[in-house]
PDB file of C-alpha atoms in Angstrom:
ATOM      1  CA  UNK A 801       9.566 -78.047  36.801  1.00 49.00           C
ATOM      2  CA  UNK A 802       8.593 -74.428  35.593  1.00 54.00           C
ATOM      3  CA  UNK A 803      11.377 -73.528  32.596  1.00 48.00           C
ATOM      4  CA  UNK A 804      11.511 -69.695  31.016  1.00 54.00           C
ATOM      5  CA  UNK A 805      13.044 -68.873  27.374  1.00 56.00           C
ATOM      6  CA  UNK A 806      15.649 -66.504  27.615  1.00 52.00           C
ATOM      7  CA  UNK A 807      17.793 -64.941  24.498  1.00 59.00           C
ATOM      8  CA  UNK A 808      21.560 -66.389  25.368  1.00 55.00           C
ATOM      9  CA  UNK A 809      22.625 -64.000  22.566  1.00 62.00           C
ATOM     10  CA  UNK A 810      21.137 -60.636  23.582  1.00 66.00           C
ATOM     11  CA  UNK A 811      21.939 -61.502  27.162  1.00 55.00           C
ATOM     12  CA  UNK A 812      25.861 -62.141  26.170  1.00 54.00           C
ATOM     13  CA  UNK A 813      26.386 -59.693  23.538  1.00 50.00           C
ATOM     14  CA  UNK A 814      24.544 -56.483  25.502  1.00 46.00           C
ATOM     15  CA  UNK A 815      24.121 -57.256  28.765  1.00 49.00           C
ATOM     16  CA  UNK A 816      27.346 -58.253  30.192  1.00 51.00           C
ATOM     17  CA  UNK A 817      26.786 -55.730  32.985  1.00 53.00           C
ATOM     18  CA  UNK A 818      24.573 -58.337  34.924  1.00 55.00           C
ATOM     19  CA  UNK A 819      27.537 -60.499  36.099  1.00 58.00           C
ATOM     20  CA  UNK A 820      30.354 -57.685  35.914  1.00 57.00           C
ATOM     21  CA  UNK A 821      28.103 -55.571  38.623  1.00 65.00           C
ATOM     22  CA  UNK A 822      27.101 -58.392  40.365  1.00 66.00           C
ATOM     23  CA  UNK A 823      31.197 -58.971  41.010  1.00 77.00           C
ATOM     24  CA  UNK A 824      30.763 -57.036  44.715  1.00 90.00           C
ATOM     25  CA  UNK A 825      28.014 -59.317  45.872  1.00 93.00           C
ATOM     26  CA  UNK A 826      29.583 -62.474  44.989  1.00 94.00           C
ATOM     27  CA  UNK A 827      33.118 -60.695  46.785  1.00 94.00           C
ATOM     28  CA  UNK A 828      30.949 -60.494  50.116  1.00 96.00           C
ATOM     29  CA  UNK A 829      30.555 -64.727  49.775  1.00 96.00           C
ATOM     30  CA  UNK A 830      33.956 -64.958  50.695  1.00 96.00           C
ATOM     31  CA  UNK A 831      33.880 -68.281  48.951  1.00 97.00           C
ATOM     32  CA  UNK A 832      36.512 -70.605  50.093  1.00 98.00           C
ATOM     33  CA  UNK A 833      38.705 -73.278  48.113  1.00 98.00           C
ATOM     34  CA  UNK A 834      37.276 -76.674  48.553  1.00 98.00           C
ATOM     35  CA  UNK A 835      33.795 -75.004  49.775  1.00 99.00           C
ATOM     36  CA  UNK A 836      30.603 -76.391  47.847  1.00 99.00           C
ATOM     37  CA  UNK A 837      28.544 -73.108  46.829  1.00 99.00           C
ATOM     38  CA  UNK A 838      25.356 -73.089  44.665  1.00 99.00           C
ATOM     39  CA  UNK A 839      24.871 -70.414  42.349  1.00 98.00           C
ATOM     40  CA  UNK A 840      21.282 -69.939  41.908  1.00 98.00           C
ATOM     41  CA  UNK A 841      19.861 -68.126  38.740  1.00 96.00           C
ATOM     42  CA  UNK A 842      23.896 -68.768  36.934  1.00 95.00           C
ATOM     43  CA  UNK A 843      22.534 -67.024  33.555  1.00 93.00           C
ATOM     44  CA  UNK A 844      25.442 -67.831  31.161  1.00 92.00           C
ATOM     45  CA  UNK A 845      27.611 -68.810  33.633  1.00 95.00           C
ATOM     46  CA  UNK A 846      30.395 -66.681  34.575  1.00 94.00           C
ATOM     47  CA  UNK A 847      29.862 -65.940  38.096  1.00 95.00           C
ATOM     48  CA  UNK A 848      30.494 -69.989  38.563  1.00 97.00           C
ATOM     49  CA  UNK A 849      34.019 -69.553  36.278  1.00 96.00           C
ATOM     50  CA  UNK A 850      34.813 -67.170  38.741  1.00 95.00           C
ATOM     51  CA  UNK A 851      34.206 -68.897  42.189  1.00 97.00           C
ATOM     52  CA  UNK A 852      36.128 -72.239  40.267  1.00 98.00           C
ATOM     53  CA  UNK A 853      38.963 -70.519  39.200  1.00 97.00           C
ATOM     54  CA  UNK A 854      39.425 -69.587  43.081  1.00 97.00           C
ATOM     55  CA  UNK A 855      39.647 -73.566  43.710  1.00 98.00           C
ATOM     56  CA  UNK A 856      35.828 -73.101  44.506  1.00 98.00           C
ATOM     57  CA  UNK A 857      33.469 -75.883  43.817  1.00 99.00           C
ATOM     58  CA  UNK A 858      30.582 -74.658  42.069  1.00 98.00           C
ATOM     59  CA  UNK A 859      27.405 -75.540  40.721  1.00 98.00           C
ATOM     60  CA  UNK A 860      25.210 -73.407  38.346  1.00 98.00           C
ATOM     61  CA  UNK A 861      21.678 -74.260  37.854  1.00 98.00           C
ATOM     62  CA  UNK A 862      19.030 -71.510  35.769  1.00 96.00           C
ATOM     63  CA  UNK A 863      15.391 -71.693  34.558  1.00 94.00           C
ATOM     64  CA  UNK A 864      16.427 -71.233  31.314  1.00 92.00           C
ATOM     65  CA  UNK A 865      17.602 -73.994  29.450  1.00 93.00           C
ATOM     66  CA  UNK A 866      19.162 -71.364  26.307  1.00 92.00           C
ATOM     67  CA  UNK A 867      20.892 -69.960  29.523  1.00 91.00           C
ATOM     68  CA  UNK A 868      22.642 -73.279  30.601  1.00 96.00           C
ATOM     69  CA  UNK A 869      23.208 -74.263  27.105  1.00 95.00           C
ATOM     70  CA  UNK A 870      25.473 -70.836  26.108  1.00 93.00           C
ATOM     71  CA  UNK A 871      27.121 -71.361  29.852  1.00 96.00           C
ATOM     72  CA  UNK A 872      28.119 -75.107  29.389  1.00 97.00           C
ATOM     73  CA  UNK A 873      28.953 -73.793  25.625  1.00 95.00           C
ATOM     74  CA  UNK A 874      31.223 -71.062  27.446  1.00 95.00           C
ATOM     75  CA  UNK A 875      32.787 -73.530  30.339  1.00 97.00           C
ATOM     76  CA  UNK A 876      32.455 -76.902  29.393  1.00 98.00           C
ATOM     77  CA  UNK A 877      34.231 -78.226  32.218  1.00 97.00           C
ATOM     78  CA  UNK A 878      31.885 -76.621  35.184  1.00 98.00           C
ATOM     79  CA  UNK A 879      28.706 -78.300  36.131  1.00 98.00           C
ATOM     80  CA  UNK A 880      25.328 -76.291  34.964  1.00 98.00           C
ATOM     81  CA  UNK A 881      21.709 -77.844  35.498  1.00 97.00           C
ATOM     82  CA  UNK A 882      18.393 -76.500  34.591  1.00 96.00           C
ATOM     83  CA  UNK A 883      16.571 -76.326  37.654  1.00 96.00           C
ATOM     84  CA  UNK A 884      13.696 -74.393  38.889  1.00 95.00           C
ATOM     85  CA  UNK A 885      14.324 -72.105  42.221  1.00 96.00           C
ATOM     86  CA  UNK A 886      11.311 -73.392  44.053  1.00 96.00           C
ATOM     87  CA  UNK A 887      11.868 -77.277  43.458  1.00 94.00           C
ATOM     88  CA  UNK A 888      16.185 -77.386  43.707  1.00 95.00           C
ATOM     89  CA  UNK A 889      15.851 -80.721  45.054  1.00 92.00           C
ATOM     90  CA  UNK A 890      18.786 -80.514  47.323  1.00 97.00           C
ATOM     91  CA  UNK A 891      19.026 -81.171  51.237  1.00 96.00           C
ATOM     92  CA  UNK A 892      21.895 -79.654  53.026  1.00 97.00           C
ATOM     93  CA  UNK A 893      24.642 -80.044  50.489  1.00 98.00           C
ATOM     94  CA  UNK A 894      26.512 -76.516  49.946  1.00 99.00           C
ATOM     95  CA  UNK A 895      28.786 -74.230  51.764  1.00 99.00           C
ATOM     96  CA  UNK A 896      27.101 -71.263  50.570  1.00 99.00           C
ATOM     97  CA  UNK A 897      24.758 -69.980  48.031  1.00 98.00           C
ATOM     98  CA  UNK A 898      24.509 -66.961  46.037  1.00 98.00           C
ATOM     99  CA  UNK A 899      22.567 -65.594  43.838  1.00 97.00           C
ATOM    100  CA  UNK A 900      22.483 -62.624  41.741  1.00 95.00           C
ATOM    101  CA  UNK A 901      19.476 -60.560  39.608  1.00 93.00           C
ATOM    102  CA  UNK A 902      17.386 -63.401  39.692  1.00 95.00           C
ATOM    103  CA  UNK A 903      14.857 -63.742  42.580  1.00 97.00           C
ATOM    104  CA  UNK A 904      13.031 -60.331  41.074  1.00 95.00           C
ATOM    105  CA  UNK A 905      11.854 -63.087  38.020  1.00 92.00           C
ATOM    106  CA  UNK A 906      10.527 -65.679  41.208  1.00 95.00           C
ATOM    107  CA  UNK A 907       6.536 -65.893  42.037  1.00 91.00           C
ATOM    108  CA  UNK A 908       6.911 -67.970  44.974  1.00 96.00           C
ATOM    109  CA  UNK A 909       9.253 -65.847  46.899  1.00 96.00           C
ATOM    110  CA  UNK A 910       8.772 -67.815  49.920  1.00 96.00           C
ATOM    111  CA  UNK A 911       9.174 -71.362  48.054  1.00 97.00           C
ATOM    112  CA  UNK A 912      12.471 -70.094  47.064  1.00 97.00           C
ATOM    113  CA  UNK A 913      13.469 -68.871  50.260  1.00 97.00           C
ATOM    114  CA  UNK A 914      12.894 -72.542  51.656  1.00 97.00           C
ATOM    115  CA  UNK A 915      14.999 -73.972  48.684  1.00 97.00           C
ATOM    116  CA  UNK A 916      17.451 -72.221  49.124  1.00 98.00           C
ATOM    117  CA  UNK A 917      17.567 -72.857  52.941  1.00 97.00           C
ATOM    118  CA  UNK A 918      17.374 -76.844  52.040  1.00 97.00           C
ATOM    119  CA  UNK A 919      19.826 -76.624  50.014  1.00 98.00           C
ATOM    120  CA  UNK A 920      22.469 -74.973  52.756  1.00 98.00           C
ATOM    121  CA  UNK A 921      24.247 -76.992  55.254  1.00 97.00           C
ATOM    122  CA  UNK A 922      23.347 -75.437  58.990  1.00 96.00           C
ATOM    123  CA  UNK A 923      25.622 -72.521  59.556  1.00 97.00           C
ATOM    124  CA  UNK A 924      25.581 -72.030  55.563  1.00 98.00           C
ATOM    125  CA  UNK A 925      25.776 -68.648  54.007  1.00 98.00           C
ATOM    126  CA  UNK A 926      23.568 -67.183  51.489  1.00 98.00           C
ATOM    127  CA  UNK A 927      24.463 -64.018  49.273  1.00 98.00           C
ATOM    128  CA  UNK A 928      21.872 -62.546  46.939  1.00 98.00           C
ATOM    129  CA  UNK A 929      21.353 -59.384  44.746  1.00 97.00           C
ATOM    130  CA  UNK A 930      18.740 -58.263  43.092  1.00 97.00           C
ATOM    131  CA  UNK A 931      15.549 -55.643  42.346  1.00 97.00           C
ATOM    132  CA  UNK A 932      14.585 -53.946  45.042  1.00 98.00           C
ATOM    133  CA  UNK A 933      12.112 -51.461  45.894  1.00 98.00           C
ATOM    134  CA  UNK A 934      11.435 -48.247  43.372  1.00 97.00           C
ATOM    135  CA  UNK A 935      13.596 -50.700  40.332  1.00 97.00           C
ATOM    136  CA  UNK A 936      13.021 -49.738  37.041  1.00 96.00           C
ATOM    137  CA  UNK A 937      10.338 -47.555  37.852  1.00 96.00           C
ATOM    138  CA  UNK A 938      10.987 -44.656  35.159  1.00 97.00           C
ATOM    139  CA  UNK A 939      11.565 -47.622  32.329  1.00 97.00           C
ATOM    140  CA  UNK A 940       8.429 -49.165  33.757  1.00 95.00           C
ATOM    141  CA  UNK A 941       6.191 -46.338  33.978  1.00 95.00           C
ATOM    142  CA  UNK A 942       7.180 -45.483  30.572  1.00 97.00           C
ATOM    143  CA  UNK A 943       6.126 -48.567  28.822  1.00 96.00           C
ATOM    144  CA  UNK A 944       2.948 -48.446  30.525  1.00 94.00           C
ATOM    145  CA  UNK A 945       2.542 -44.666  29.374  1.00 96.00           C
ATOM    146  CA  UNK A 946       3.097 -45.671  25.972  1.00 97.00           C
ATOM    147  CA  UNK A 947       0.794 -49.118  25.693  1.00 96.00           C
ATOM    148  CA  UNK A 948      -2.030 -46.603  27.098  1.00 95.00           C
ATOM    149  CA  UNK A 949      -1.337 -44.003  24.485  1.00 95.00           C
ATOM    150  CA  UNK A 950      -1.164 -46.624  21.572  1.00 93.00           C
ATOM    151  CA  UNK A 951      -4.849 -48.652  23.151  1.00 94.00           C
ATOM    152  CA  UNK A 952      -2.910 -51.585  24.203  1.00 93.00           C
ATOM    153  CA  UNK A 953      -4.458 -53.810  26.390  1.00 91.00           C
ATOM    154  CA  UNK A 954      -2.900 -54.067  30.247  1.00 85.00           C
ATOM    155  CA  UNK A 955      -0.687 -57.162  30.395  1.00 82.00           C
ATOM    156  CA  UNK A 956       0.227 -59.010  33.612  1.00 75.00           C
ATOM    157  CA  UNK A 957       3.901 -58.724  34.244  1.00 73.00           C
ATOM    158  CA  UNK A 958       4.655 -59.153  37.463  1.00 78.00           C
ATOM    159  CA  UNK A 959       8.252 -58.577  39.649  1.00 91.00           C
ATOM    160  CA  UNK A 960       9.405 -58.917  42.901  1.00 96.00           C
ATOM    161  CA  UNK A 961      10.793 -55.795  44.083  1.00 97.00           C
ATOM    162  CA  UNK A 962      10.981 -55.753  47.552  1.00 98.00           C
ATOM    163  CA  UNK A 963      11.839 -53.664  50.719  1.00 98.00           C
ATOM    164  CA  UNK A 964      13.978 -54.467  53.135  1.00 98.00           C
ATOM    165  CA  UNK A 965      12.114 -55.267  55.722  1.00 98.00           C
ATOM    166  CA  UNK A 966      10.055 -57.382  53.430  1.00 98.00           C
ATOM    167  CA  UNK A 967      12.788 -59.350  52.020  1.00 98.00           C
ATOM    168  CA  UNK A 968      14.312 -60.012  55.563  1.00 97.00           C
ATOM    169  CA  UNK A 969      11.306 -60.451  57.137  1.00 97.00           C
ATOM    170  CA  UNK A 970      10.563 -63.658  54.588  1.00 97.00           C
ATOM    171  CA  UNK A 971      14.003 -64.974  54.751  1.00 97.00           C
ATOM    172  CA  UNK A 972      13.477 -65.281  58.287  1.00 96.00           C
ATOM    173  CA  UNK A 973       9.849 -67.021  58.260  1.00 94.00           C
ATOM    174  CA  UNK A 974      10.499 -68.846  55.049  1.00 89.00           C
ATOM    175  CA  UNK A 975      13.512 -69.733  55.242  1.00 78.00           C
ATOM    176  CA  UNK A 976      14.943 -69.712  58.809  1.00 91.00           C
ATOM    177  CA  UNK A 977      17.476 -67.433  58.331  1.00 97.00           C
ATOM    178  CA  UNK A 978      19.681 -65.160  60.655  1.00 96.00           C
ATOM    179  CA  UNK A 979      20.104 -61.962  58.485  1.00 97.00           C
ATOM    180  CA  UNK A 980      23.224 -60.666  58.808  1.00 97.00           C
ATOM    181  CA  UNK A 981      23.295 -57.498  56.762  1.00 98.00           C
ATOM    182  CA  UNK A 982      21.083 -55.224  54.037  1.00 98.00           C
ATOM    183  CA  UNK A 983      21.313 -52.667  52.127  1.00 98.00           C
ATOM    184  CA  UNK A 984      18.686 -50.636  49.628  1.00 98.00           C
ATOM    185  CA  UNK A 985      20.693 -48.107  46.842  1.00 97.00           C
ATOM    186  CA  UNK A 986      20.588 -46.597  43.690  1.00 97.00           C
ATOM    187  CA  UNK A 987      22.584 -48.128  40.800  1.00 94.00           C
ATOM    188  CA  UNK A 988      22.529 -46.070  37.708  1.00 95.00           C
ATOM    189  CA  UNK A 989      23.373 -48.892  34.897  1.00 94.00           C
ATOM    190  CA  UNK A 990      24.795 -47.344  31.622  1.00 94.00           C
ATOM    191  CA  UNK A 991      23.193 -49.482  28.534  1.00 94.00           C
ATOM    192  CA  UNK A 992      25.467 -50.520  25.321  1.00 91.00           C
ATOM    193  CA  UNK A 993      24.779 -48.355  21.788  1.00 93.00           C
ATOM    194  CA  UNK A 994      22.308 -46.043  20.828  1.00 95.00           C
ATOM    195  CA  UNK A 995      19.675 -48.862  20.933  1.00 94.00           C
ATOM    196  CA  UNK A 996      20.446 -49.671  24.329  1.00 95.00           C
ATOM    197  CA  UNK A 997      17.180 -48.807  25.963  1.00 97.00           C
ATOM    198  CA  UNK A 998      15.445 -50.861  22.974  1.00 96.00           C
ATOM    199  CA  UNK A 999      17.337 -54.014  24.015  1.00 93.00           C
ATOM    200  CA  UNK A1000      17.213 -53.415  27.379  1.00 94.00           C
ATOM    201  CA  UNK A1001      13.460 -53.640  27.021  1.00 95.00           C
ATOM    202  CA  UNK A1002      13.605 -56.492  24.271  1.00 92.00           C
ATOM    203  CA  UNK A1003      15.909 -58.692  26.838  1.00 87.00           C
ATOM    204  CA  UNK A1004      13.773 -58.323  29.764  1.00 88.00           C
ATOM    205  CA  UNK A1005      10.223 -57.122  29.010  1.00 89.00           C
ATOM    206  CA  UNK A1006       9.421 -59.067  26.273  1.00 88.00           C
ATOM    207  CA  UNK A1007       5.931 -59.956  27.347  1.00 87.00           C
ATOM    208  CA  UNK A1008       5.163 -56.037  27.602  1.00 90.00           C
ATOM    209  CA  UNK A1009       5.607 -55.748  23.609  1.00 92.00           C
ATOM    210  CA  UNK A1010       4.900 -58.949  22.096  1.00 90.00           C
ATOM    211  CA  UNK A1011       1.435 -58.029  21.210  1.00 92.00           C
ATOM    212  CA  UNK A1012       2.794 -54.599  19.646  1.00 94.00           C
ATOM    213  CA  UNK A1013       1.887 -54.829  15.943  1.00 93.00           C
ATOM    214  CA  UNK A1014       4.172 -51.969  15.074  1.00 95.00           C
ATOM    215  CA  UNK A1015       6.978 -52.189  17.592  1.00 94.00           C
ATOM    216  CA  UNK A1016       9.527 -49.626  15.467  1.00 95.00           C
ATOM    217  CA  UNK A1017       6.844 -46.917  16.381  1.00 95.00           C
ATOM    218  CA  UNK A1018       5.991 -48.001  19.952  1.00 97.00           C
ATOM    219  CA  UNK A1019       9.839 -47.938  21.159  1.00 97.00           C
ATOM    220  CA  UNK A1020      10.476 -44.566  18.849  1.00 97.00           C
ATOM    221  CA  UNK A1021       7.597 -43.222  21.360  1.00 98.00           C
ATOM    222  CA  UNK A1022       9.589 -45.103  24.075  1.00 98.00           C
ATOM    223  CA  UNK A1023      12.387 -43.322  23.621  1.00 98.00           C
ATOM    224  CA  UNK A1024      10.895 -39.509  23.126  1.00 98.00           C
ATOM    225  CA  UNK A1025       9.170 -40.731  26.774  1.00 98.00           C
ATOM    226  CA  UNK A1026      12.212 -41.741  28.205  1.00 98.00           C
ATOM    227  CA  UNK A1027      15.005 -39.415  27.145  1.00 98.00           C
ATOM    228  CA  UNK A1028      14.487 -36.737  29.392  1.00 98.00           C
ATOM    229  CA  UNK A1029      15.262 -38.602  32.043  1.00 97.00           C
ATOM    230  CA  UNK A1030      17.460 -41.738  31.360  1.00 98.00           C
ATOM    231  CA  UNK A1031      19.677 -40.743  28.434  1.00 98.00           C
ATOM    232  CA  UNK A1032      22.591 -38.723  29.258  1.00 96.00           C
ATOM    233  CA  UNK A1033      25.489 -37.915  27.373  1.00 92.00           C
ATOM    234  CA  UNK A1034      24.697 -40.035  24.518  1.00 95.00           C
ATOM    235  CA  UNK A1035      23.630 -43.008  26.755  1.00 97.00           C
ATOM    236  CA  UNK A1036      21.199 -44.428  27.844  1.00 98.00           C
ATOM    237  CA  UNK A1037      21.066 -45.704  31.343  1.00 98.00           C
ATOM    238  CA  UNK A1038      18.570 -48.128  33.215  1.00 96.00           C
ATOM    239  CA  UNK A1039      17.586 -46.770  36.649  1.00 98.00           C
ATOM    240  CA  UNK A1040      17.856 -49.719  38.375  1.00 96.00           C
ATOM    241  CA  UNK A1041      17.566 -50.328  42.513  1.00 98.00           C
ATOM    242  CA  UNK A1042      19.107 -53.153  43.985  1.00 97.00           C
ATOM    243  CA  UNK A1043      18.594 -54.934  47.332  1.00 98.00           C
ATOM    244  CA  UNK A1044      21.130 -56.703  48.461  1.00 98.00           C
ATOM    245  CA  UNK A1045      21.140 -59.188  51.746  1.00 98.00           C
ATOM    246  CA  UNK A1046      23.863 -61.562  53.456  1.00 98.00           C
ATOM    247  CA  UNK A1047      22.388 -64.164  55.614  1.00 98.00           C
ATOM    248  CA  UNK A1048      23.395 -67.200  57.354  1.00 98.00           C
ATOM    249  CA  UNK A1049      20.991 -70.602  58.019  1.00 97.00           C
ATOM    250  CA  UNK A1050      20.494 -70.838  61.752  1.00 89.00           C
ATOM    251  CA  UNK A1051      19.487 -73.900  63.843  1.00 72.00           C
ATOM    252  CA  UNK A1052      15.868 -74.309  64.317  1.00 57.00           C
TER     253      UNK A1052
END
């Protein structure tokens, strides 16, 4: 099983917005009392709170076992597992799964797609947010401008951002899925404190600067790059792009 070290503590303390915004995708599960529902990618864990304090009965499993520890430190009473996307390991157990800014982190796009179906009962439904096409390309583009002006070596770092027709395309080879609904938009995300773009970059690009010898200097560049652009009003905001998708497992 393929784990990844995540920093509980920066994700809690300055990134709350990842499960408060990804509140409308988990409203479109429609998550019933007494349904099973699989919350792939749980981070810290409140997205399951939620569906179980509607009488829902969730599961959260993550890649990250700092991630499950801070979300069975949060809710010790709800069930969290760490579990890798592509190897869930279960056959036609849930309800419904969701899943929210994770798959964008997945290589094997397709071998989660077919996990995911496994894991649905036929008929199940399947709710997931996360980078689309054209996300984070100013924050992106930036870093890269900077590594080049300071000689840094490329570095592989690799997302999943795709289209639509991409995304649906592989949910319905990979994973036999009907899709239901899609949508591609724009979603502005204010960041927390002056530093916000630093520890927006620190949280989830940490593979971009970890061979930075002098990284006060590289993310004071950063931010002279940047500001033009994605600080406003004294804040700094991440231009993120989301796709989101509703699907349901078919027969086949």
């Amino acid at each position: 099983m393929t784990t990844v070290k995540w920093n509980a503590d920066l994700y809690d303390g300055k990134h709350g917005f990842v499960a408060t915004r990804g509140g409308e995708a988990l409203d479109l599960l429609e998550a019933q009392p007494g349904e099973r529902v699989l919350d792939v990618g749980s981070g810290t864990g409140d997205h399951v709170a939620a569906l179980r304090a509607r009488g829902v009965d969730a599961i959260g499993v993550d890649a990250s076992p700092e991630m499950v520890a801070r979300a069975r430190e949060k809710y010790p009473d709800h069930p969290f597992e760490v579990a890798d996307v592509c190897d869930l390991g279960y056959r036609e157990e849930f309800d419904a799964v969701f899943s929210n800014a994770t798959l964008h982190w997945v290589d094997d796009s397709h071998g989660a797609a077919e996990a995911i179906s496994n894991a649905l009962r036929t008929g199940g439904r399947f709710v997931t947010e996360f980078g689309g096409s054209g996300n984070i390309q100013r924050i992106d583009s930036g870093i890269w401008r900077v590594r080049s002006e300071l000689g840094l070596p490329m570095v592989l770092h690799k997302f999943y951002f795709p289209t639509i027709g991409e995304y649906t395309s592989l949910l319905e080879e990979a994973g036999r899925f009907r899709v239901d609904a899609a949508w591609l938009f724009d979603r502005p995300t204010p960041l927390e404190g002056p530093d916000g773009l630093v520890n927006w970059v620190r949280m989830f690009c940490a593979d971009l600067i970890a061979d930075v010898p002098d990284q006060d200097a590289f993310f004071a560049r950063l931010e002279e790059t940047l500001r033009p652009r994605l600080h406003r009003d004294g804040t700094w905001w991440a231009d993120y792009r989301r796709i989101r998708v509703c699907a349901t497992k078919g027969m086949f």
